[in-house]
Amino acid sequence: MMHPQDSPTHVRILIACPDQPGIVAAVAAALYGLGANITESAQHTTDPSGGAFFMRIACFMPSPIETEACLSEAFAPLAKRFALRYELSLGHQRQRMAIFVSREDHCLVELLWQRQNGGLHADIAMVISNHETHRAAVEQLGIPFHYTPTGPDNKIEVEGRQLDLLYGHADFLVLARYMQILSPRMIAAFPNRIINIHHSFLPAFSGAKPYERAFARGVKIIGATAHYVTEELDSGPIIEQDVLRINHGYTPADMKRVGQQVERTVLARAVQWHTEGRILVHDNKTIVFP
Amino acid sequence: MMHPQDSPTHVRILIACPDQPGIVAAVAAALYGLGANITESAQHTTDPSGGAFFMRIACFMPSPIETEACLSEAFAPLAKRFALRYELSLGHQRQRMAIFVSREDHCLVELLWQRQNGGLHADIAMVISNHETHRAAVEQLGIPFHYTPTGPDNKIEVEGRQLDLLYGHADFLVLARYMQILSPRMIAAFPNRIINIHHSFLPAFSGAKPYERAFARGVKIIGATAHYVTEELDSGPIIEQDVLRINHGYTPADMKRVGQQVERTVLARAVQWHTEGRILVHDNKTIVFP
Amino acid sequence: MMHPQDSPTHVRILIACPDQPGIVAAVAAALYGLGANITESAQHTTDPSGGAFFMRIACFMPSPIETEACLSEAFAPLAKRFALRYELSLGHQRQRMAIFVSREDHCLVELLWQRQNGGLHADIAMVISNHETHRAAVEQLGIPFHYTPTGPDNKIEVEGRQLDLLYGHADFLVLARYMQILSPRMIAAFPNRIINIHHSFLPAFSGAKPYERAFARGVKIIGATAHYVTEELDSGPIIEQDVLRINHGYTPADMKRVGQQVERTVLARAVQWHTEGRILVHDNKTIVFP
Amino acid sequence: MMHPQDSPTHVRILIACPDQPGIVAAVAAALYGLGANITESAQHTTDPSGGAFFMRIACFMPSPIETEACLSEAFAPLAKRFALRYELSLGHQRQRMAIFVSREDHCLVELLWQRQNGGLHADIAMVISNHETHRAAVEQLGIPFHYTPTGPDNKIEVEGRQLDLLYGHADFLVLARYMQILSPRMIAAFPNRIINIHHSFLPAFSGAKPYERAFARGVKIIGATAHYVTEELDSGPIIEQDVLRINHGYTPADMKRVGQQVERTVLARAVQWHTEGRILVHDNKTIVFP
């Protein structure tokens, strides 16, 4: 059975503008004028007077929407009147994700399984890795695998090759335990479109070796954080976080295993929300309409 | 600092009607016509074609709303056009709750503490109990306490007295571990306005002695359920549920203690949502807009 | 790095006997006499006077333990003195599991991934299925796959064939979403050695179609239960349970997807505890020493 | 019904020593020699060869234990043989706690309620506050309340007065949202006997204003940490942590309210474990035997 998200009549709209009265009425009227039936709506304002306004609407149109054009026409006056930015995603346009991965495979396996099981509203366009380890597992599912080994001296060159692979073929990137730091050039090419999983409960233990440091500090809970990548390492907008309990008996290796459980869950949730157009970024924070 | 919920310009609207295109647009237009700034909106439809539609809107009006009258005028045409039922709650009209309690006090203590701490957007109009146990704790906070001892023969008479106390003074009832079964008469007087906390994870262990039965079955998790009271015992619409972990070492007494922790949390959450106008009932289920 | 569990000097001992003073001292003395260093010990008594006593000990021996013989000698006097039953598992003897699966693969995928990642202290001896669906995924990992199609008339015959496959090759069975009810004969062949995952929070919604029934009842939390299989359907000793939150917007299909998340986690945890010798069964309940 | 913890025949023993074979056997033999029936035992070793060994035992003695003397005699040889330190707590000796509190009362209310409900295996010897706010609530329960206002110039003097109140009357201190930093003198007087609740998920947001900083960082989860107080601020051994979920709609005030929920739960759990002799400190970390 096709998920409603994938129906050619399904449209999702993300909106951001300065808050003022009348936005909801104008947007709803415009959609009604197009014959839309709104099935989900959610909104957030940072402050009713002078704050920023955010909204997500999902609706069914009376007939399949081939392109964004007809919607754009209806939204142009709104954009002008309310200084409103909007982003559309159409049911038949599945986003294309590129997965970056190094040796650890728990996040990759999770995303591949979600895809097999129909839980992913996106296509996996390719997997890029600095190791050959996962080629077979990826290719047997018919997904292109690109090996881009990275050394201390070829970083710029390798990223150039990766960008060549990505341009026109991927809408967003998922760093599924990819142990390389992206350059500003790559980040600029996919603004708020690179999702990373950090293996700790940010801002605690940002940086490397979080489990060893968590062990040393004697924490009682292990967390993981999915966030958009920005130039400032481990400081981009947080999308999702979760935790699992541990106790004094856990070694760093045990903590890592627990961490993998929570990492894959948190990353999968973040990817799902991203592909369903549920996330807005404002002021280095996310607004998530789940 | 006054909570926005309590501002005299704050209005919350719950809406239910058959689903069709145009509802959101019409409601938003009506509110815009009144100068409202919508700050929260959420909706749910059981089925976009032919289903039931539910919506919650919170907004600030340009000036304090003394009565429901002016809003009613704007909503009358909508009610007619969409066969729409709506319920308003005004910022300056705090709901009045009556708490029913027997001997166990953990839920009562929680609600009293929430009130002291400003976490409760409602007034506690009275506490009614079939025991004198909690009179002092209640009265010292300036809350009326009514002792209505219940025996096997005076149930009808006692409920009559309770109804006399309640009429005109309480908008909804909270059964905070009240160990008497309400009669259909009382239930009919407060339809979907009586919140009960059931000390188990319904529908598991409905009825009496859930902890003893949970112990006997060897469950690994203890839950609690807040629900609206209907004539069918323990089968009313579920508002909220939560759980805590236990293990083989827990005696029924330990399980009861854990249960109290989760009961008070779950009940407090249900009461908060009710008082903020976040709950709709449909088909013996709740729609909660948190 | 080899996990200590798999070291040839590692021994795990499960003990059950009527409670009385002196058991811990006698067991610890016997192990000390063998040169053992106890690294984990946990115990439980249902009642200090006249109750049942349970204990788990893990220890390192001074040299590799090839067979149970030398330990048996030391434990024989204890068994006699305290009417004590014990079960040994040796580090170099990995238990062999047989996985039964039908069409849904989330639990199978989880167990296969745990195996690949070194998180499973057991060998997967075979996968048995009434569908061919998962043959490729299983065989490419070098695990034997047996197709045993089951119809209304060949149940006894099929189970006979399955028992032939299992005898001498599997120590315990995992029903990883296997949609056939086992016969008493199969259950008797693996007493307290068949782990099932039930897709609900037992005892709520025991039996079939739990998600549809949970949807109809409007519950706010989805759970799963791993339990040992007994002749009474869905009523065997509960090993582990867990839950995830849902809300009014979840369809039965969404609830099933959430359920799969919690099912695979709960099953994996139960399997891990079983393979590490952490579970005792008493009075249709489990004692789990995690 | 008296809790077994409070029985005059109940003894709890915490043990720490370098790990080596024979400790469990020797301790169990010594207790058996005294006629003890061990009902709980748990242990932890940082490393079986050359690590540190920790153990907790709870047992019932054949007759009430008036003083530690008779047990000390039996333990003296063990202390010598294994370089073993031990700590006894006797069922009839309830620990005496002093609660320090400032204006916020959620942690105080929780501890008072636990006491009323029999959930606290300790006596509240006194409440000390730098504000008069909570005098009535405390004194009506028959608990002494001491007002020790603290200014910038009288810190040493005030702590001197507090120490006079505490010496001989309190076994451990609970900082239930006490907004003063203790001096090294006070900390030295109660080593690993001062429990603080930090209103964040340490090590994230250590120091002041954690909710404002959590809001600014856009975290999705609010935590709290109970820890023993050491001279290094917010860096003492962590006893317990927990979290609750929030989203983008939470203001710092909302986050504070959520934080209070998790703070009181976490603190109560830490206090309970401390009073039941379940916590050992090693290497600035805790070993908790729950």
Short mmCIF file of C-alpha atoms in Angstrom, two decimals, chain D:
data_model
loop_
_atom_site.label_atom_id
_atom_site.label_comp_id
_atom_site.label_asym_id
_atom_site.label_seq_id
_atom_site.Cartn_x
_atom_site.Cartn_y
_atom_site.Cartn_z
CA MET D 1 3.95 -2.91 58.04
CA MET D 2 7.61 -2.46 58.86
CA HIS D 3 9.89 -2.49 55.89
CA PRO D 4 12.54 -5.25 56.10
CA GLN D 5 15.17 -2.49 55.84
CA ASP D 6 14.08 -1.24 59.24
CA SER D 7 14.10 -4.62 60.99
CA PRO D 8 16.53 -4.78 63.94
CA THR D 9 17.91 -8.02 62.50
CA HIS D 10 18.68 -6.49 59.11
CA VAL D 11 22.29 -5.57 58.30
CA ARG D 12 23.75 -4.01 55.19
CA ILE D 13 27.47 -4.21 54.47
CA LEU D 14 29.50 -2.27 51.90
CA ILE D 15 32.94 -3.63 51.12
CA ALA D 16 35.90 -2.32 49.12
CA CYS D 17 39.33 -3.91 48.66
CA PRO D 18 41.87 -4.88 45.99
CA ASP D 19 40.46 -7.73 43.91
CA GLN D 20 41.79 -11.25 44.43
CA PRO D 21 40.26 -14.75 44.62
CA GLY D 22 38.60 -15.75 47.88
CA ILE D 23 36.99 -12.53 49.04
CA VAL D 24 33.39 -13.61 48.48
CA ALA D 25 34.05 -16.99 50.07
CA ALA D 26 35.65 -15.45 53.15
CA VAL D 27 32.97 -12.80 53.64
CA ALA D 28 30.16 -15.30 53.15
CA ALA D 29 31.82 -17.75 55.54
CA ALA D 30 32.20 -15.06 58.20
CA LEU D 31 28.54 -14.13 57.91
CA TYR D 32 27.48 -17.78 57.95
CA GLY D 33 29.50 -18.18 61.12
CA LEU D 34 27.30 -15.48 62.66
CA GLY D 35 24.14 -17.27 61.51
CA ALA D 36 23.31 -14.67 58.87
CA ASN D 37 21.00 -15.36 55.94
CA ILE D 38 22.18 -13.34 52.96
CA THR D 39 19.22 -11.89 51.03
CA GLU D 40 20.97 -9.52 48.66
CA SER D 41 24.46 -9.51 47.27
CA ALA D 42 26.01 -7.62 44.43
CA GLN D 43 29.56 -6.96 43.43
CA HIS D 44 31.71 -5.12 40.96
CA THR D 45 35.33 -5.33 39.99
CA THR D 46 37.14 -2.76 37.89
CA ASP D 47 39.46 -5.51 36.70
CA PRO D 48 39.70 -9.17 37.84
CA SER D 49 43.51 -8.97 37.86
CA GLY D 50 44.78 -6.14 39.98
CA GLY D 51 41.59 -4.10 40.02
CA ALA D 52 39.44 -2.82 42.83
CA PHE D 53 36.67 -5.00 44.24
CA PHE D 54 33.37 -3.72 45.64
CA MET D 55 30.53 -5.60 47.24
CA ARG D 56 27.23 -5.00 48.93
CA ILE D 57 25.56 -7.59 51.10
CA ALA D 58 22.24 -7.39 52.90
CA CYS D 59 21.34 -10.11 55.36
CA PHE D 60 19.15 -11.04 58.29
CA MET D 61 20.86 -12.01 61.53
CA PRO D 62 19.35 -14.61 63.87
CA SER D 63 18.77 -11.96 66.55
CA PRO D 64 18.64 -8.14 66.70
CA ILE D 65 21.99 -6.42 66.30
CA GLU D 66 22.28 -3.68 68.86
CA THR D 67 25.76 -2.43 67.98
CA GLU D 68 28.35 -2.93 65.33
CA ALA D 69 30.68 -4.59 67.81
CA CYS D 70 29.89 -8.27 67.27
CA LEU D 71 30.07 -7.84 63.51
CA SER D 72 33.31 -5.92 63.76
CA GLU D 73 34.92 -8.81 65.52
CA ALA D 74 34.04 -11.18 62.71
CA PHE D 75 35.19 -8.71 60.07
CA ALA D 76 38.52 -7.73 61.62
CA PRO D 77 40.43 -10.75 60.23
CA LEU D 78 38.95 -10.13 56.79
CA ALA D 79 39.97 -6.49 56.91
CA LYS D 80 43.50 -7.55 57.62
CA ARG D 81 43.71 -10.44 55.15
CA PHE D 82 42.27 -8.59 52.15
CA ALA D 83 43.13 -4.95 53.02
CA LEU D 84 39.38 -4.63 53.09
CA ARG D 85 37.40 -1.57 54.18
CA TYR D 86 33.78 -2.09 55.18
CA GLU D 87 30.85 -0.05 56.30
CA LEU D 88 27.90 -1.44 58.24
CA SER D 89 24.41 -0.10 58.53
CA LEU D 90 22.01 -1.67 60.97
CA GLY D 91 18.27 -1.93 60.47
CA HIS D 92 17.40 -0.13 63.67
CA GLN D 93 19.85 2.71 63.05
CA ARG D 94 18.06 5.01 60.66
CA GLN D 95 20.36 7.57 59.13
CA ARG D 96 19.65 11.18 59.95
CA MET D 97 19.53 13.64 57.08
CA ALA D 98 19.70 17.41 57.13
CA ILE D 99 18.02 19.13 54.20
CA PHE D 100 19.41 22.43 52.92
CA VAL D 101 16.99 24.43 50.81
CA SER D 102 16.60 27.94 49.42
CA ARG D 103 13.42 29.31 47.84
CA GLU D 104 12.45 26.63 45.31
CA ASP D 105 10.54 23.91 47.10
CA HIS D 106 9.94 21.06 44.65
CA CYS D 107 12.76 18.89 46.00
CA LEU D 108 11.88 19.64 49.62
CA VAL D 109 8.20 18.82 49.02
CA GLU D 110 9.23 15.54 47.40
CA LEU D 111 11.40 14.48 50.33
CA LEU D 112 8.75 15.47 52.88
CA TRP D 113 6.12 13.51 50.97
CA GLN D 114 8.40 10.45 50.72
CA ARG D 115 8.86 10.67 54.49
CA GLN D 116 5.13 10.88 55.14
CA ASN D 117 4.49 7.96 52.82
CA GLY D 118 7.09 5.69 54.36
CA GLY D 119 9.28 5.74 51.28
CA LEU D 120 12.29 7.20 53.08
CA HIS D 121 14.52 4.93 55.16
CA ALA D 122 15.96 7.86 57.06
CA ASP D 123 14.89 10.50 59.54
CA ILE D 124 14.82 14.15 58.59
CA ALA D 125 16.76 15.64 61.50
CA MET D 126 16.37 19.25 60.42
CA VAL D 127 15.83 21.63 57.55
CA ILE D 128 18.29 24.49 57.15
CA SER D 129 17.50 27.41 54.89
CA ASN D 130 18.76 30.87 54.00
CA HIS D 131 15.12 31.90 53.69
CA GLU D 132 12.14 31.71 56.06
CA THR D 133 9.84 30.65 53.20
CA HIS D 134 9.34 27.02 54.14
CA ARG D 135 9.30 27.23 57.97
CA ALA D 136 5.59 26.51 58.40
CA ALA D 137 5.49 23.57 55.98
CA VAL D 138 8.45 21.99 57.76
CA GLU D 139 7.55 22.69 61.39
CA GLN D 140 3.98 21.40 61.07
CA LEU D 141 5.49 17.99 60.40
CA GLY D 142 7.42 18.28 63.65
CA ILE D 143 10.77 18.77 61.92
CA PRO D 144 13.13 21.46 63.31
CA PHE D 145 13.67 24.38 60.92
CA HIS D 146 16.76 26.57 61.18
CA TYR D 147 16.99 29.93 59.45
CA THR D 148 20.58 30.78 58.59
CA PRO D 149 20.56 33.88 56.37
CA THR D 150 23.72 34.16 54.34
CA GLY D 151 25.25 37.39 53.16
CA PRO D 152 28.48 38.17 51.37
CA ASP D 153 30.32 38.84 54.63
CA ASN D 154 29.07 36.24 57.07
CA LYS D 155 29.62 33.03 55.13
CA ILE D 156 32.22 31.58 57.51
CA GLU D 157 30.21 32.52 60.56
CA VAL D 158 27.00 31.07 59.13
CA GLU D 159 28.67 27.79 58.21
CA GLY D 160 30.08 27.64 61.70
CA ARG D 161 26.58 27.92 63.10
CA GLN D 162 25.32 25.29 60.64
CA LEU D 163 28.12 22.90 61.65
CA ASP D 164 27.15 23.37 65.30
CA LEU D 165 23.60 22.37 64.40
CA LEU D 166 24.76 19.37 62.39
CA TYR D 167 27.47 17.79 64.55
CA GLY D 168 26.06 14.77 66.29
CA HIS D 169 22.62 15.25 64.77
CA ALA D 170 23.01 14.59 61.05
CA ASP D 171 24.73 11.77 59.20
CA PHE D 172 24.44 13.25 55.72
CA LEU D 173 23.26 16.40 53.99
CA VAL D 174 20.92 16.87 51.05
CA LEU D 175 21.16 20.10 49.09
CA ALA D 176 17.58 20.27 47.84
CA ARG D 177 18.11 23.30 45.60
CA TYR D 178 20.30 25.21 48.05
CA MET D 179 21.71 28.19 46.23
CA GLN D 180 24.89 28.65 48.24
CA ILE D 181 28.28 27.17 47.52
CA LEU D 182 29.58 25.17 50.47
CA SER D 183 33.05 25.88 51.81
CA PRO D 184 35.81 23.23 51.83
CA ARG D 185 35.34 23.06 55.61
CA MET D 186 31.73 21.92 55.33
CA ILE D 187 32.57 19.49 52.52
CA ALA D 188 35.41 17.99 54.55
CA ALA D 189 33.05 17.47 57.49
CA PHE D 190 30.79 15.24 55.38
CA PRO D 191 32.97 13.49 52.79
CA ASN D 192 30.83 11.69 50.20
CA ARG D 193 27.91 12.50 52.45
CA ILE D 194 26.55 15.61 50.80
CA ILE D 195 24.12 14.95 47.95
CA ASN D 196 23.43 17.81 45.54
CA ILE D 197 20.89 18.00 42.74
CA HIS D 198 22.26 19.81 39.72
CA HIS D 199 19.63 21.15 37.39
CA SER D 200 21.23 19.89 34.22
CA PHE D 201 22.58 16.82 32.59
CA LEU D 202 26.19 17.05 33.77
CA PRO D 203 28.72 17.57 32.33
CA ALA D 204 26.53 19.60 29.94
CA PHE D 205 25.63 23.03 31.26
CA SER D 206 27.53 22.80 34.52
CA GLY D 207 27.40 26.02 36.49
CA ALA D 208 24.58 28.56 36.63
CA LYS D 209 21.55 29.21 34.44
CA PRO D 210 21.46 25.81 32.73
CA TYR D 211 17.93 26.23 31.38
CA GLU D 212 18.71 29.51 29.64
CA ARG D 213 21.80 27.92 28.13
CA ALA D 214 19.92 24.76 27.14
CA PHE D 215 17.30 26.96 25.48
CA ALA D 216 19.98 28.87 23.60
CA ARG D 217 21.57 25.62 22.39
CA GLY D 218 18.23 24.20 21.32
CA VAL D 219 18.53 20.85 23.08
CA LYS D 220 15.67 18.37 22.80
CA ILE D 221 16.01 16.78 26.22
CA ILE D 222 16.20 18.21 29.74
CA GLY D 223 18.15 16.32 32.37
CA ALA D 224 19.14 16.47 36.00
CA THR D 225 22.07 15.01 37.91
CA ALA D 226 22.37 14.01 41.56
CA HIS D 227 25.99 13.89 42.72
CA TYR D 228 28.14 13.93 45.81
CA VAL D 229 29.63 17.33 46.52
CA THR D 230 33.39 17.71 46.25
CA GLU D 231 35.56 20.78 46.32
CA GLU D 232 35.51 20.98 42.55
CA LEU D 233 32.14 22.56 41.72
CA ASP D 234 29.66 20.31 39.84
CA SER D 235 32.36 17.68 39.32
CA GLY D 236 31.74 15.26 42.17
CA PRO D 237 30.80 11.60 41.66
CA ILE D 238 27.53 11.25 39.75
CA ILE D 239 24.93 9.16 41.57
CA GLU D 240 21.98 9.30 39.21
CA GLN D 241 20.78 11.09 36.09
CA ASP D 242 17.57 11.18 34.15
CA VAL D 243 15.91 13.16 31.38
CA LEU D 244 12.58 14.34 30.01
CA ARG D 245 11.80 15.34 26.43
CA ILE D 246 11.06 18.89 25.35
CA ASN D 247 10.60 20.54 21.96
CA HIS D 248 11.10 23.85 20.19
CA GLY D 249 7.95 25.27 21.79
CA TYR D 250 9.36 25.22 25.32
CA THR D 251 10.40 28.58 26.79
CA PRO D 252 13.14 28.69 29.41
CA ALA D 253 10.32 28.91 32.01
CA ASP D 254 8.70 25.75 30.62
CA MET D 255 12.06 24.04 30.59
CA LYS D 256 12.55 24.97 34.21
CA ARG D 257 9.20 23.40 35.10
CA VAL D 258 10.12 20.21 33.26
CA GLY D 259 13.49 20.34 34.94
CA GLN D 260 11.84 20.47 38.36
CA GLN D 261 9.98 17.26 37.58
CA VAL D 262 13.16 15.41 36.73
CA GLU D 263 15.20 17.04 39.50
CA ARG D 264 12.92 15.87 42.28
CA THR D 265 12.75 12.33 40.89
CA VAL D 266 16.50 12.05 40.46
CA LEU D 267 17.27 13.51 43.88
CA ALA D 268 14.76 11.25 45.63
CA ARG D 269 16.28 8.20 43.97
CA ALA D 270 19.82 9.24 44.98
CA VAL D 271 18.73 9.87 48.58
CA GLN D 272 16.98 6.50 48.75
CA TRP D 273 20.06 4.64 47.49
CA HIS D 274 22.29 6.53 49.89
CA THR D 275 20.10 5.72 52.90
CA GLU D 276 19.91 2.06 51.95
CA GLY D 277 23.69 1.82 51.77
CA ARG D 278 23.78 1.10 48.05
CA ILE D 279 26.51 3.53 46.96
CA LEU D 280 30.29 3.26 46.97
CA VAL D 281 32.63 5.95 45.67
CA HIS D 282 35.82 5.10 43.80
CA ASP D 283 37.96 7.24 41.57
CA ASN D 284 35.43 10.10 41.56
CA LYS D 285 32.72 7.74 40.29
CA THR D 286 29.95 5.88 42.06
CA ILE D 287 29.21 2.20 42.13
CA VAL D 288 25.47 1.89 42.78
CA PHE D 289 23.98 -1.49 43.71
CA PRO D 290 20.28 -0.89 43.11
#
